Amino acid sequence: DGGITQSPKYLFRKEGQNVTLSCEQNLNHDAMYWYRQDPGQGLRLIYYSQIVNDFQKGDIAEGYSVSREKKESFPLTVTSAQKNPTAFYLCASSIFEGGGNQPQHFGDGTRLSIL
Amino acid sequence: KNQVEQSPQSLIILEGKNCTLQCNYTVSPFSNLRWYKQDTGRGPVSLTIMTFSENTKSNGRYTATLDADTKQSSLHITASQLSDSASYICVVSVSNSGYALNFGKGTSLLVTP
């Protein structure tokens, strides 16, 4: 079945440590996205990528980094510069179409907590 | 300021009853409006997507309406089931900017036996 796989489902980070969240899709989608979800808030865009080897900052990119070396993969690194990393992280993908009419398909998320 | 406001924040209904969730937005220029269902600890799943020219769309027991003039949308759930317990998120996108999605905070629905 086609879909988006995020791993791990739960992740713990120590102070000063970088951690990387995995996102893989086999939907042949060009565009991929990372969102952060906090309790009582709407999803906020961290980074997005429309094609391989290209990505753009979203609304809350500080303290995060990404890479897009393959179409299928869009890993997110939460660096030690992100002072409040505890959140639910969602990866999504879509057919890239400038009108924005294509739905985004989401993975099942990674919950990151600070030890 | 959030450009997509949802109400109510939470809702409890009895199994078998109907309910309606509301979404008001100020996003402009409008491209489309989507409703997603998010189960606890899972990613959102798309229910409906409507463009400017559509004012109603159904997906099984879910029916979404859109009034682009008043910038309001509703999601009506008919004959609710326990599995409908979830958060329902309204998402509005801007024209010609596929990545620029504006998310509401969601309505948390609990269906009780």
mmCIF file with all atom_site columns, C-alpha atoms in Angstrom:
data_model
loop_
_atom_site.group_PDB
_atom_site.id
_atom_site.type_symbol
_atom_site.label_atom_id
_atom_site.label_alt_id
_atom_site.label_comp_id
_atom_site.label_asym_id
_atom_site.label_entity_id
_atom_site.label_seq_id
_atom_site.pdbx_PDB_ins_code
_atom_site.Cartn_x
_atom_site.Cartn_y
_atom_site.Cartn_z
_atom_site.occupancy
_atom_site.B_iso_or_equiv
_atom_site.pdbx_formal_charge
_atom_site.auth_seq_id
_atom_site.auth_comp_id
_atom_site.auth_asym_id
_atom_site.auth_atom_id
_atom_site.pdbx_PDB_model_num
ATOM 1   C CA . ASP A 1 1   ? 0.000   0.000  0.000  1.00 0.00 ? 1   ASP A CA 1
ATOM 2   C CA . GLY A 1 2   ? 1.204   3.520  -0.780 1.00 0.00 ? 2   GLY A CA 1
ATOM 3   C CA . GLY A 1 3   ? 1.683   5.903  2.083  1.00 0.00 ? 3   GLY A CA 1
ATOM 4   C CA . ILE A 1 4   ? 3.941   7.906  4.331  1.00 0.00 ? 4   ILE A CA 1
ATOM 5   C CA . THR A 1 5   ? 6.008   6.271  7.046  1.00 0.00 ? 5   THR A CA 1
ATOM 6   C CA . GLN A 1 6   ? 7.395   8.228  9.968  1.00 0.00 ? 6   GLN A CA 1
ATOM 7   C CA . SER A 1 7   ? 9.834   6.788  12.457 1.00 0.00 ? 7   SER A CA 1
ATOM 8   C CA . PRO A 1 8   ? 10.295  6.439  15.289 1.00 0.00 ? 8   PRO A CA 1
ATOM 9   C CA . LYS A 1 9   ? 6.816   6.869  16.774 1.00 0.00 ? 9   LYS A CA 1
ATOM 10  C CA . TYR A 1 10  ? 8.291   8.088  20.071 1.00 0.00 ? 10  TYR A CA 1
ATOM 11  C CA . LEU A 1 11  ? 11.643  9.813  20.549 1.00 0.00 ? 11  LEU A CA 1
ATOM 12  C CA . PHE A 1 12  ? 13.415  11.235 23.561 1.00 0.00 ? 12  PHE A CA 1
ATOM 13  C CA . ARG A 1 13  ? 16.077  13.893 23.431 1.00 0.00 ? 13  ARG A CA 1
ATOM 14  C CA . LYS A 1 14  ? 18.633  14.886 26.015 1.00 0.00 ? 14  LYS A CA 1
ATOM 15  C CA . GLU A 1 15  ? 19.659  18.495 26.516 1.00 0.00 ? 15  GLU A CA 1
ATOM 16  C CA . GLY A 1 16  ? 22.167  19.612 23.878 1.00 0.00 ? 16  GLY A CA 1
ATOM 17  C CA . GLN A 1 17  ? 21.502  16.665 21.611 1.00 0.00 ? 17  GLN A CA 1
ATOM 18  C CA . ASN A 1 18  ? 20.465  16.692 17.958 1.00 0.00 ? 18  ASN A CA 1
ATOM 19  C CA . VAL A 1 19  ? 17.890  14.129 16.847 1.00 0.00 ? 19  VAL A CA 1
ATOM 20  C CA . THR A 1 20  ? 16.668  13.176 13.396 1.00 0.00 ? 20  THR A CA 1
ATOM 21  C CA . LEU A 1 21  ? 13.105  12.213 12.513 1.00 0.00 ? 21  LEU A CA 1
ATOM 22  C CA . SER A 1 22  ? 12.588  10.020 9.480  1.00 0.00 ? 22  SER A CA 1
ATOM 23  C CA . CYS A 1 23  ? 9.907   10.481 6.807  1.00 0.00 ? 23  CYS A CA 1
ATOM 24  C CA . GLU A 1 24  ? 9.597   8.191  3.774  1.00 0.00 ? 24  GLU A CA 1
ATOM 25  C CA . GLN A 1 25  ? 6.853   8.171  1.136  1.00 0.00 ? 25  GLN A CA 1
ATOM 26  C CA . ASN A 1 26  ? 6.113   5.806  -1.743 1.00 0.00 ? 26  ASN A CA 1
ATOM 27  C CA . LEU A 1 27  ? 3.323   7.880  -3.288 1.00 0.00 ? 27  LEU A CA 1
ATOM 28  C CA . ASN A 1 28  ? 5.640   9.355  -5.943 1.00 0.00 ? 28  ASN A CA 1
ATOM 29  C CA . HIS A 1 29  ? 4.788   12.825 -4.639 1.00 0.00 ? 29  HIS A CA 1
ATOM 30  C CA . ASP A 1 30  ? 7.065   15.721 -5.509 1.00 0.00 ? 30  ASP A CA 1
ATOM 31  C CA . ALA A 1 31  ? 6.285   17.899 -2.502 1.00 0.00 ? 31  ALA A CA 1
ATOM 32  C CA . MET A 1 32  ? 6.965   17.050 1.134  1.00 0.00 ? 32  MET A CA 1
ATOM 33  C CA . TYR A 1 33  ? 6.325   19.006 4.319  1.00 0.00 ? 33  TYR A CA 1
ATOM 34  C CA . TRP A 1 34  ? 7.134   19.003 8.024  1.00 0.00 ? 34  TRP A CA 1
ATOM 35  C CA . TYR A 1 35  ? 4.678   20.348 10.594 1.00 0.00 ? 35  TYR A CA 1
ATOM 36  C CA . ARG A 1 36  ? 4.736   20.761 14.323 1.00 0.00 ? 36  ARG A CA 1
ATOM 37  C CA . GLN A 1 37  ? 1.562   20.223 16.373 1.00 0.00 ? 37  GLN A CA 1
ATOM 38  C CA . ASP A 1 38  ? 1.245   21.508 19.931 1.00 0.00 ? 38  ASP A CA 1
ATOM 39  C CA . PRO A 1 39  ? -1.776  21.001 22.211 1.00 0.00 ? 39  PRO A CA 1
ATOM 40  C CA . GLY A 1 40  ? -4.530  23.521 21.499 1.00 0.00 ? 40  GLY A CA 1
ATOM 41  C CA . GLN A 1 41  ? -2.783  24.920 18.437 1.00 0.00 ? 41  GLN A CA 1
ATOM 42  C CA . GLY A 1 42  ? -3.121  24.458 14.715 1.00 0.00 ? 42  GLY A CA 1
ATOM 43  C CA . LEU A 1 43  ? -0.377  22.757 12.722 1.00 0.00 ? 43  LEU A CA 1
ATOM 44  C CA . ARG A 1 44  ? 2.573   25.013 11.966 1.00 0.00 ? 44  ARG A CA 1
ATOM 45  C CA . LEU A 1 45  ? 4.845   24.583 8.955  1.00 0.00 ? 45  LEU A CA 1
ATOM 46  C CA . ILE A 1 46  ? 8.541   24.005 9.686  1.00 0.00 ? 46  ILE A CA 1
ATOM 47  C CA . TYR A 1 47  ? 10.012  23.259 6.235  1.00 0.00 ? 47  TYR A CA 1
ATOM 48  C CA . TYR A 1 48  ? 8.761   22.185 2.848  1.00 0.00 ? 48  TYR A CA 1
ATOM 49  C CA . SER A 1 49  ? 10.333  20.839 -0.319 1.00 0.00 ? 49  SER A CA 1
ATOM 50  C CA . GLN A 1 50  ? 8.871   20.943 -3.811 1.00 0.00 ? 50  GLN A CA 1
ATOM 51  C CA . ILE A 1 51  ? 11.633  19.033 -5.610 1.00 0.00 ? 51  ILE A CA 1
ATOM 52  C CA . VAL A 1 52  ? 14.745  17.022 -4.799 1.00 0.00 ? 52  VAL A CA 1
ATOM 53  C CA . ASN A 1 53  ? 17.720  19.049 -3.532 1.00 0.00 ? 53  ASN A CA 1
ATOM 54  C CA . ASP A 1 54  ? 15.550  22.064 -2.825 1.00 0.00 ? 54  ASP A CA 1
ATOM 55  C CA . PHE A 1 55  ? 13.673  23.106 0.314  1.00 0.00 ? 55  PHE A CA 1
ATOM 56  C CA . GLN A 1 56  ? 12.254  26.253 1.857  1.00 0.00 ? 56  GLN A CA 1
ATOM 57  C CA . LYS A 1 57  ? 11.740  27.515 5.398  1.00 0.00 ? 57  LYS A CA 1
ATOM 58  C CA . GLY A 1 58  ? 8.236   27.586 6.764  1.00 0.00 ? 58  GLY A CA 1
ATOM 59  C CA . ASP A 1 59  ? 6.883   29.690 9.594  1.00 0.00 ? 59  ASP A CA 1
ATOM 60  C CA . ILE A 1 60  ? 8.918   28.181 12.434 1.00 0.00 ? 60  ILE A CA 1
ATOM 61  C CA . ALA A 1 61  ? 12.190  26.900 10.897 1.00 0.00 ? 61  ALA A CA 1
ATOM 62  C CA . GLU A 1 62  ? 14.549  28.140 13.630 1.00 0.00 ? 62  GLU A CA 1
ATOM 63  C CA . GLY A 1 63  ? 16.279  25.265 15.391 1.00 0.00 ? 63  GLY A CA 1
ATOM 64  C CA . TYR A 1 64  ? 15.422  22.747 12.658 1.00 0.00 ? 64  TYR A CA 1
ATOM 65  C CA . SER A 1 65  ? 17.184  21.524 9.528  1.00 0.00 ? 65  SER A CA 1
ATOM 66  C CA . VAL A 1 66  ? 16.169  19.252 6.636  1.00 0.00 ? 66  VAL A CA 1
ATOM 67  C CA . SER A 1 67  ? 17.591  17.572 3.552  1.00 0.00 ? 67  SER A CA 1
ATOM 68  C CA . ARG A 1 68  ? 15.985  16.254 0.363  1.00 0.00 ? 68  ARG A CA 1
ATOM 69  C CA . GLU A 1 69  ? 18.516  14.015 -1.354 1.00 0.00 ? 69  GLU A CA 1
ATOM 70  C CA . LYS A 1 70  ? 15.887  11.577 -2.629 1.00 0.00 ? 70  LYS A CA 1
ATOM 71  C CA . LYS A 1 71  ? 12.323  12.104 -3.781 1.00 0.00 ? 71  LYS A CA 1
ATOM 72  C CA . GLU A 1 72  ? 11.070  9.536  -1.275 1.00 0.00 ? 72  GLU A CA 1
ATOM 73  C CA . SER A 1 73  ? 12.810  10.883 1.809  1.00 0.00 ? 73  SER A CA 1
ATOM 74  C CA . PHE A 1 74  ? 12.644  14.144 3.790  1.00 0.00 ? 74  PHE A CA 1
ATOM 75  C CA . PRO A 1 75  ? 14.335  13.780 7.201  1.00 0.00 ? 75  PRO A CA 1
ATOM 76  C CA . LEU A 1 76  ? 14.007  16.485 9.851  1.00 0.00 ? 76  LEU A CA 1
ATOM 77  C CA . THR A 1 77  ? 16.768  17.221 12.360 1.00 0.00 ? 77  THR A CA 1
ATOM 78  C CA . VAL A 1 78  ? 15.809  18.912 15.602 1.00 0.00 ? 78  VAL A CA 1
ATOM 79  C CA . THR A 1 79  ? 18.966  20.674 16.723 1.00 0.00 ? 79  THR A CA 1
ATOM 80  C CA . SER A 1 80  ? 20.044  21.725 20.198 1.00 0.00 ? 80  SER A CA 1
ATOM 81  C CA . ALA A 1 81  ? 19.195  25.290 19.151 1.00 0.00 ? 81  ALA A CA 1
ATOM 82  C CA . GLN A 1 82  ? 15.485  24.404 19.345 1.00 0.00 ? 82  GLN A CA 1
ATOM 83  C CA . LYS A 1 83  ? 14.788  25.256 22.970 1.00 0.00 ? 83  LYS A CA 1
ATOM 84  C CA . ASN A 1 84  ? 11.257  23.894 23.142 1.00 0.00 ? 84  ASN A CA 1
ATOM 85  C CA . PRO A 1 85  ? 11.257  20.765 20.974 1.00 0.00 ? 85  PRO A CA 1
ATOM 86  C CA . THR A 1 86  ? 8.608   18.780 22.836 1.00 0.00 ? 86  THR A CA 1
ATOM 87  C CA . ALA A 1 87  ? 5.783   18.353 20.310 1.00 0.00 ? 87  ALA A CA 1
ATOM 88  C CA . PHE A 1 88  ? 4.082   16.028 17.855 1.00 0.00 ? 88  PHE A CA 1
ATOM 89  C CA . TYR A 1 89  ? 5.809   16.193 14.464 1.00 0.00 ? 89  TYR A CA 1
ATOM 90  C CA . LEU A 1 90  ? 3.895   15.401 11.292 1.00 0.00 ? 90  LEU A CA 1
ATOM 91  C CA . CYS A 1 91  ? 5.295   14.796 7.829  1.00 0.00 ? 91  CYS A CA 1
ATOM 92  C CA . ALA A 1 92  ? 3.107   15.192 4.746  1.00 0.00 ? 92  ALA A CA 1
ATOM 93  C CA . SER A 1 93  ? 3.393   14.888 0.993  1.00 0.00 ? 93  SER A CA 1
ATOM 94  C CA . SER A 1 94  ? 1.396   15.979 -2.018 1.00 0.00 ? 94  SER A CA 1
ATOM 95  C CA . ILE A 1 95  ? 1.443   16.224 -5.786 1.00 0.00 ? 95  ILE A CA 1
ATOM 96  C CA . PHE A 1 96  ? 3.021   19.586 -6.420 1.00 0.00 ? 96  PHE A CA 1
ATOM 97  C CA . GLU A 1 97  ? 0.543   21.822 -8.180 1.00 0.00 ? 97  GLU A CA 1
ATOM 98  C CA . GLY A 1 98  ? 0.749   25.573 -7.863 1.00 0.00 ? 98  GLY A CA 1
ATOM 99  C CA . GLY A 1 99  ? -2.967  26.068 -7.356 1.00 0.00 ? 99  GLY A CA 1
ATOM 100 C CA . GLY A 1 100 ? -2.853  24.259 -4.044 1.00 0.00 ? 100 GLY A CA 1
ATOM 101 C CA . ASN A 1 101 ? -5.812  22.022 -4.851 1.00 0.00 ? 101 ASN A CA 1
ATOM 102 C CA . GLN A 1 102 ? -4.056  18.758 -4.128 1.00 0.00 ? 102 GLN A CA 1
ATOM 103 C CA . PRO A 1 103 ? -4.631  17.255 -0.676 1.00 0.00 ? 103 PRO A CA 1
ATOM 104 C CA . GLN A 1 104 ? -1.693  16.616 1.584  1.00 0.00 ? 104 GLN A CA 1
ATOM 105 C CA . HIS A 1 105 ? -1.298  13.065 2.835  1.00 0.00 ? 105 HIS A CA 1
ATOM 106 C CA . PHE A 1 106 ? 0.048   12.791 6.372  1.00 0.00 ? 106 PHE A CA 1
ATOM 107 C CA . GLY A 1 107 ? 2.127   10.233 8.202  1.00 0.00 ? 107 GLY A CA 1
ATOM 108 C CA . ASP A 1 108 ? 1.214   9.086  11.717 1.00 0.00 ? 108 ASP A CA 1
ATOM 109 C CA . GLY A 1 109 ? 3.666   11.395 13.417 1.00 0.00 ? 109 GLY A CA 1
ATOM 110 C CA . THR A 1 110 ? 6.606   11.253 15.809 1.00 0.00 ? 110 THR A CA 1
ATOM 111 C CA . ARG A 1 111 ? 6.159   12.386 19.393 1.00 0.00 ? 111 ARG A CA 1
ATOM 112 C CA . LEU A 1 112 ? 9.355   14.018 20.663 1.00 0.00 ? 112 LEU A CA 1
ATOM 113 C CA . SER A 1 113 ? 9.964   14.570 24.368 1.00 0.00 ? 113 SER A CA 1
ATOM 114 C CA . ILE A 1 114 ? 12.809  16.024 26.403 1.00 0.00 ? 114 ILE A CA 1
ATOM 115 C CA . LEU A 1 115 ? 14.479  13.862 29.050 1.00 0.00 ? 115 LEU A CA 1
ATOM 116 C CA . LYS B 2 1   ? -3.852  36.041 14.659 1.00 0.00 ? 1   LYS B CA 1
ATOM 117 C CA . ASN B 2 2   ? -5.210  32.745 13.409 1.00 0.00 ? 2   ASN B CA 1
ATOM 118 C CA . GLN B 2 3   ? -7.015  33.253 10.119 1.00 0.00 ? 3   GLN B CA 1
ATOM 119 C CA . VAL B 2 4   ? -9.084  30.086 10.555 1.00 0.00 ? 4   VAL B CA 1
ATOM 120 C CA . GLU B 2 5   ? -11.394 29.867 13.559 1.00 0.00 ? 5   GLU B CA 1
ATOM 121 C CA . GLN B 2 6   ? -13.275 26.696 14.481 1.00 0.00 ? 6   GLN B CA 1
ATOM 122 C CA . SER B 2 7   ? -16.159 26.196 16.856 1.00 0.00 ? 7   SER B CA 1
ATOM 123 C CA . PRO B 2 8   ? -16.984 24.664 19.159 1.00 0.00 ? 8   PRO B CA 1
ATOM 124 C CA . GLN B 2 9   ? -13.603 23.827 20.662 1.00 0.00 ? 9   GLN B CA 1
ATOM 125 C CA . SER B 2 10  ? -14.999 20.532 21.901 1.00 0.00 ? 10  SER B CA 1
ATOM 126 C CA . LEU B 2 11  ? -18.270 18.650 21.632 1.00 0.00 ? 11  LEU B CA 1
ATOM 127 C CA . ILE B 2 12  ? -19.819 15.577 23.253 1.00 0.00 ? 12  ILE B CA 1
ATOM 128 C CA . ILE B 2 13  ? -22.740 13.806 21.578 1.00 0.00 ? 13  ILE B CA 1
ATOM 129 C CA . LEU B 2 14  ? -24.576 10.521 21.940 1.00 0.00 ? 14  LEU B CA 1
ATOM 130 C CA . GLU B 2 15  ? -24.014 7.759  19.440 1.00 0.00 ? 15  GLU B CA 1
ATOM 131 C CA . GLY B 2 16  ? -26.508 7.965  16.596 1.00 0.00 ? 16  GLY B CA 1
ATOM 132 C CA . LYS B 2 17  ? -27.030 11.726 16.882 1.00 0.00 ? 17  LYS B CA 1
ATOM 133 C CA . ASN B 2 18  ? -26.080 14.298 14.259 1.00 0.00 ? 18  ASN B CA 1
ATOM 134 C CA . CYS B 2 19  ? -23.748 17.233 14.796 1.00 0.00 ? 19  CYS B CA 1
ATOM 135 C CA . THR B 2 20  ? -22.376 20.239 12.932 1.00 0.00 ? 20  THR B CA 1
ATOM 136 C CA . LEU B 2 21  ? -18.931 21.760 13.261 1.00 0.00 ? 21  LEU B CA 1
ATOM 137 C CA . GLN B 2 22  ? -18.186 25.317 12.165 1.00 0.00 ? 22  GLN B CA 1
ATOM 138 C CA . CYS B 2 23  ? -15.233 26.988 10.459 1.00 0.00 ? 23  CYS B CA 1
ATOM 139 C CA . ASN B 2 24  ? -14.870 30.724 9.767  1.00 0.00 ? 24  ASN B CA 1
ATOM 140 C CA . TYR B 2 25  ? -11.899 32.090 7.867  1.00 0.00 ? 25  TYR B CA 1
ATOM 141 C CA . THR B 2 26  ? -10.389 35.384 6.792  1.00 0.00 ? 26  THR B CA 1
ATOM 142 C CA . VAL B 2 27  ? -7.755  33.945 4.435  1.00 0.00 ? 27  VAL B CA 1
ATOM 143 C CA . SER B 2 28  ? -7.483  35.727 1.092  1.00 0.00 ? 28  SER B CA 1
ATOM 144 C CA . PRO B 2 29  ? -7.240  35.100 -1.818 1.00 0.00 ? 29  PRO B CA 1
ATOM 145 C CA . PHE B 2 30  ? -9.112  31.878 -1.215 1.00 0.00 ? 30  PHE B CA 1
ATOM 146 C CA . SER B 2 31  ? -8.142  28.726 -3.108 1.00 0.00 ? 31  SER B CA 1
ATOM 147 C CA . ASN B 2 32  ? -9.813  25.822 -1.369 1.00 0.00 ? 32  ASN B CA 1
ATOM 148 C CA . LEU B 2 33  ? -11.022 24.568 1.995  1.00 0.00 ? 33  LEU B CA 1
ATOM 149 C CA . ARG B 2 34  ? -10.373 21.115 3.390  1.00 0.00 ? 34  ARG B CA 1
ATOM 150 C CA . TRP B 2 35  ? -11.680 19.182 6.343  1.00 0.00 ? 35  TRP B CA 1
ATOM 151 C CA . TYR B 2 36  ? -9.417  16.610 7.980  1.00 0.00 ? 36  TYR B CA 1
ATOM 152 C CA . LYS B 2 37  ? -10.132 14.004 10.663 1.00 0.00 ? 37  LYS B CA 1
ATOM 153 C CA . GLN B 2 38  ? -7.342  13.306 13.138 1.00 0.00 ? 38  GLN B CA 1
ATOM 154 C CA . ASP B 2 39  ? -7.575  10.350 15.508 1.00 0.00 ? 39  ASP B CA 1
ATOM 155 C CA . THR B 2 40  ? -5.591  10.635 18.739 1.00 0.00 ? 40  THR B CA 1
ATOM 156 C CA . GLY B 2 41  ? -1.902  9.946  18.116 1.00 0.00 ? 41  GLY B CA 1
ATOM 157 C CA . ARG B 2 42  ? -2.368  9.644  14.348 1.00 0.00 ? 42  ARG B CA 1
ATOM 158 C CA . GLY B 2 43  ? -1.909  11.906 11.353 1.00 0.00 ? 43  GLY B CA 1
ATOM 159 C CA . PRO B 2 44  ? -4.819  13.841 9.819  1.00 0.00 ? 44  PRO B CA 1
ATOM 160 C CA . VAL B 2 45  ? -6.816  12.146 7.078  1.00 0.00 ? 45  VAL B CA 1
ATOM 161 C CA . SER B 2 46  ? -8.561  14.186 4.374  1.00 0.00 ? 46  SER B CA 1
ATOM 162 C CA . LEU B 2 47  ? -12.372 14.072 4.400  1.00 0.00 ? 47  LEU B CA 1
ATOM 163 C CA . THR B 2 48  ? -13.340 16.688 1.812  1.00 0.00 ? 48  THR B CA 1
ATOM 164 C CA . ILE B 2 49  ? -11.832 19.439 -0.281 1.00 0.00 ? 49  ILE B CA 1
ATOM 165 C CA . MET B 2 50  ? -13.879 22.259 -1.820 1.00 0.00 ? 50  MET B CA 1
ATOM 166 C CA . THR B 2 51  ? -12.918 25.001 -4.233 1.00 0.00 ? 51  THR B CA 1
ATOM 167 C CA . PHE B 2 52  ? -14.532 28.419 -4.609 1.00 0.00 ? 52  PHE B CA 1
ATOM 168 C CA . SER B 2 53  ? -17.253 27.184 -6.961 1.00 0.00 ? 53  SER B CA 1
ATOM 169 C CA . GLU B 2 54  ? -18.369 24.255 -4.790 1.00 0.00 ? 54  GLU B CA 1
ATOM 170 C CA . ASN B 2 55  ? -20.795 24.783 -1.933 1.00 0.00 ? 55  ASN B CA 1
ATOM 171 C CA . THR B 2 56  ? -21.320 21.224 -0.758 1.00 0.00 ? 56  THR B CA 1
ATOM 172 C CA . LYS B 2 57  ? -19.424 17.959 -0.837 1.00 0.00 ? 57  LYS B CA 1
ATOM 173 C CA . SER B 2 58  ? -20.149 14.629 0.821  1.00 0.00 ? 58  SER B CA 1
ATOM 174 C CA . ASN B 2 59  ? -18.005 11.723 1.923  1.00 0.00 ? 59  ASN B CA 1
ATOM 175 C CA . GLY B 2 60  ? -20.235 9.023  3.366  1.00 0.00 ? 60  GLY B CA 1
ATOM 176 C CA . ARG B 2 61  ? -21.818 10.349 6.565  1.00 0.00 ? 61  ARG B CA 1
ATOM 177 C CA . TYR B 2 62  ? -19.750 13.542 6.353  1.00 0.00 ? 62  TYR B CA 1
ATOM 178 C CA . THR B 2 63  ? -21.121 16.544 4.448  1.00 0.00 ? 63  THR B CA 1
ATOM 179 C CA . ALA B 2 64  ? -19.181 19.787 4.138  1.00 0.00 ? 64  ALA B CA 1
ATOM 180 C CA . THR B 2 65  ? -20.680 23.078 3.037  1.00 0.00 ? 65  THR B CA 1
ATOM 181 C CA . LEU B 2 66  ? -18.956 26.255 1.943  1.00 0.00 ? 66  LEU B CA 1
ATOM 182 C CA . ASP B 2 67  ? -20.229 29.817 1.687  1.00 0.00 ? 67  ASP B CA 1
ATOM 183 C CA . ALA B 2 68  ? -17.390 31.741 0.051  1.00 0.00 ? 68  ALA B CA 1
ATOM 184 C CA . ASP B 2 69  ? -19.270 35.032 0.361  1.00 0.00 ? 69  ASP B CA 1
ATOM 185 C CA . THR B 2 70  ? -19.494 34.873 4.151  1.00 0.00 ? 70  THR B CA 1
ATOM 186 C CA . LYS B 2 71  ? -16.259 32.836 4.434  1.00 0.00 ? 71  LYS B CA 1
ATOM 187 C CA . GLN B 2 72  ? -17.901 30.102 6.433  1.00 0.00 ? 72  GLN B CA 1
ATOM 188 C CA . SER B 2 73  ? -17.848 26.333 6.208  1.00 0.00 ? 73  SER B CA 1
ATOM 189 C CA . SER B 2 74  ? -19.528 23.605 8.181  1.00 0.00 ? 74  SER B CA 1
ATOM 190 C CA . LEU B 2 75  ? -19.002 19.878 8.549  1.00 0.00 ? 75  LEU B CA 1
ATOM 191 C CA . HIS B 2 76  ? -22.139 17.878 9.279  1.00 0.00 ? 76  HIS B CA 1
ATOM 192 C CA . ILE B 2 77  ? -21.844 14.363 10.670 1.00 0.00 ? 77  ILE B CA 1
ATOM 193 C CA . THR B 2 78  ? -24.914 12.193 10.331 1.00 0.00 ? 78  THR B CA 1
ATOM 194 C CA . ALA B 2 79  ? -25.812 9.237  12.561 1.00 0.00 ? 79  ALA B CA 1
ATOM 195 C CA . SER B 2 80  ? -22.603 9.490  14.561 1.00 0.00 ? 80  SER B CA 1
ATOM 196 C CA . GLN B 2 81  ? -20.586 6.405  15.485 1.00 0.00 ? 81  GLN B CA 1
ATOM 197 C CA . LEU B 2 82  ? -18.083 5.822  18.277 1.00 0.00 ? 82  LEU B CA 1
ATOM 198 C CA . SER B 2 83  ? -15.329 5.816  15.657 1.00 0.00 ? 83  SER B CA 1
ATOM 199 C CA . ASP B 2 84  ? -16.174 9.416  14.802 1.00 0.00 ? 84  ASP B CA 1
ATOM 200 C CA . SER B 2 85  ? -14.505 10.461 18.070 1.00 0.00 ? 85  SER B CA 1
ATOM 201 C CA . ALA B 2 86  ? -11.553 12.515 16.854 1.00 0.00 ? 86  ALA B CA 1
ATOM 202 C CA . SER B 2 87  ? -10.343 16.040 16.182 1.00 0.00 ? 87  SER B CA 1
ATOM 203 C CA . TYR B 2 88  ? -11.718 17.685 13.042 1.00 0.00 ? 88  TYR B CA 1
ATOM 204 C CA . ILE B 2 89  ? -9.478  20.257 11.447 1.00 0.00 ? 89  ILE B CA 1
ATOM 205 C CA . CYS B 2 90  ? -10.451 22.943 8.945  1.00 0.00 ? 90  CYS B CA 1
ATOM 206 C CA . VAL B 2 91  ? -7.674  23.988 6.549  1.00 0.00 ? 91  VAL B CA 1
ATOM 207 C CA . VAL B 2 92  ? -7.805  26.902 4.107  1.00 0.00 ? 92  VAL B CA 1
ATOM 208 C CA . SER B 2 93  ? -5.279  27.446 1.339  1.00 0.00 ? 93  SER B CA 1
ATOM 209 C CA . VAL B 2 94  ? -4.252  30.570 -0.530 1.00 0.00 ? 94  VAL B CA 1
ATOM 210 C CA . SER B 2 95  ? -4.458  30.826 -4.301 1.00 0.00 ? 95  SER B CA 1
ATOM 211 C CA . ASN B 2 96  ? -1.370  29.856 -6.280 1.00 0.00 ? 96  ASN B CA 1
ATOM 212 C CA . SER B 2 97  ? 0.583   28.852 -3.213 1.00 0.00 ? 97  SER B CA 1
ATOM 213 C CA . GLY B 2 98  ? 0.308   25.125 -2.747 1.00 0.00 ? 98  GLY B CA 1
ATOM 214 C CA . TYR B 2 99  ? 2.322   25.065 0.436  1.00 0.00 ? 99  TYR B CA 1
ATOM 215 C CA . ALA B 2 100 ? 0.609   27.923 2.240  1.00 0.00 ? 100 ALA B CA 1
ATOM 216 C CA . LEU B 2 101 ? -2.032  26.156 4.305  1.00 0.00 ? 101 LEU B CA 1
ATOM 217 C CA . ASN B 2 102 ? -3.824  27.859 7.183  1.00 0.00 ? 102 ASN B CA 1
ATOM 218 C CA . PHE B 2 103 ? -4.866  25.370 9.861  1.00 0.00 ? 103 PHE B CA 1
ATOM 219 C CA . GLY B 2 104 ? -7.627  25.794 12.396 1.00 0.00 ? 104 GLY B CA 1
ATOM 220 C CA . LYS B 2 105 ? -7.057  24.543 15.931 1.00 0.00 ? 105 LYS B CA 1
ATOM 221 C CA . GLY B 2 106 ? -9.632  21.808 15.460 1.00 0.00 ? 106 GLY B CA 1
ATOM 222 C CA . THR B 2 107 ? -12.844 20.702 17.143 1.00 0.00 ? 107 THR B CA 1
ATOM 223 C CA . SER B 2 108 ? -12.507 17.734 19.468 1.00 0.00 ? 108 SER B CA 1
ATOM 224 C CA . LEU B 2 109 ? -15.534 15.450 19.113 1.00 0.00 ? 109 LEU B CA 1
ATOM 225 C CA . LEU B 2 110 ? -16.389 12.700 21.591 1.00 0.00 ? 110 LEU B CA 1
ATOM 226 C CA . VAL B 2 111 ? -19.184 10.277 20.720 1.00 0.00 ? 111 VAL B CA 1
ATOM 227 C CA . THR B 2 112 ? -20.459 8.380  23.744 1.00 0.00 ? 112 THR B CA 1
ATOM 228 C CA . PRO B 2 113 ? -22.524 5.167  23.885 1.00 0.00 ? 113 PRO B CA 1
#
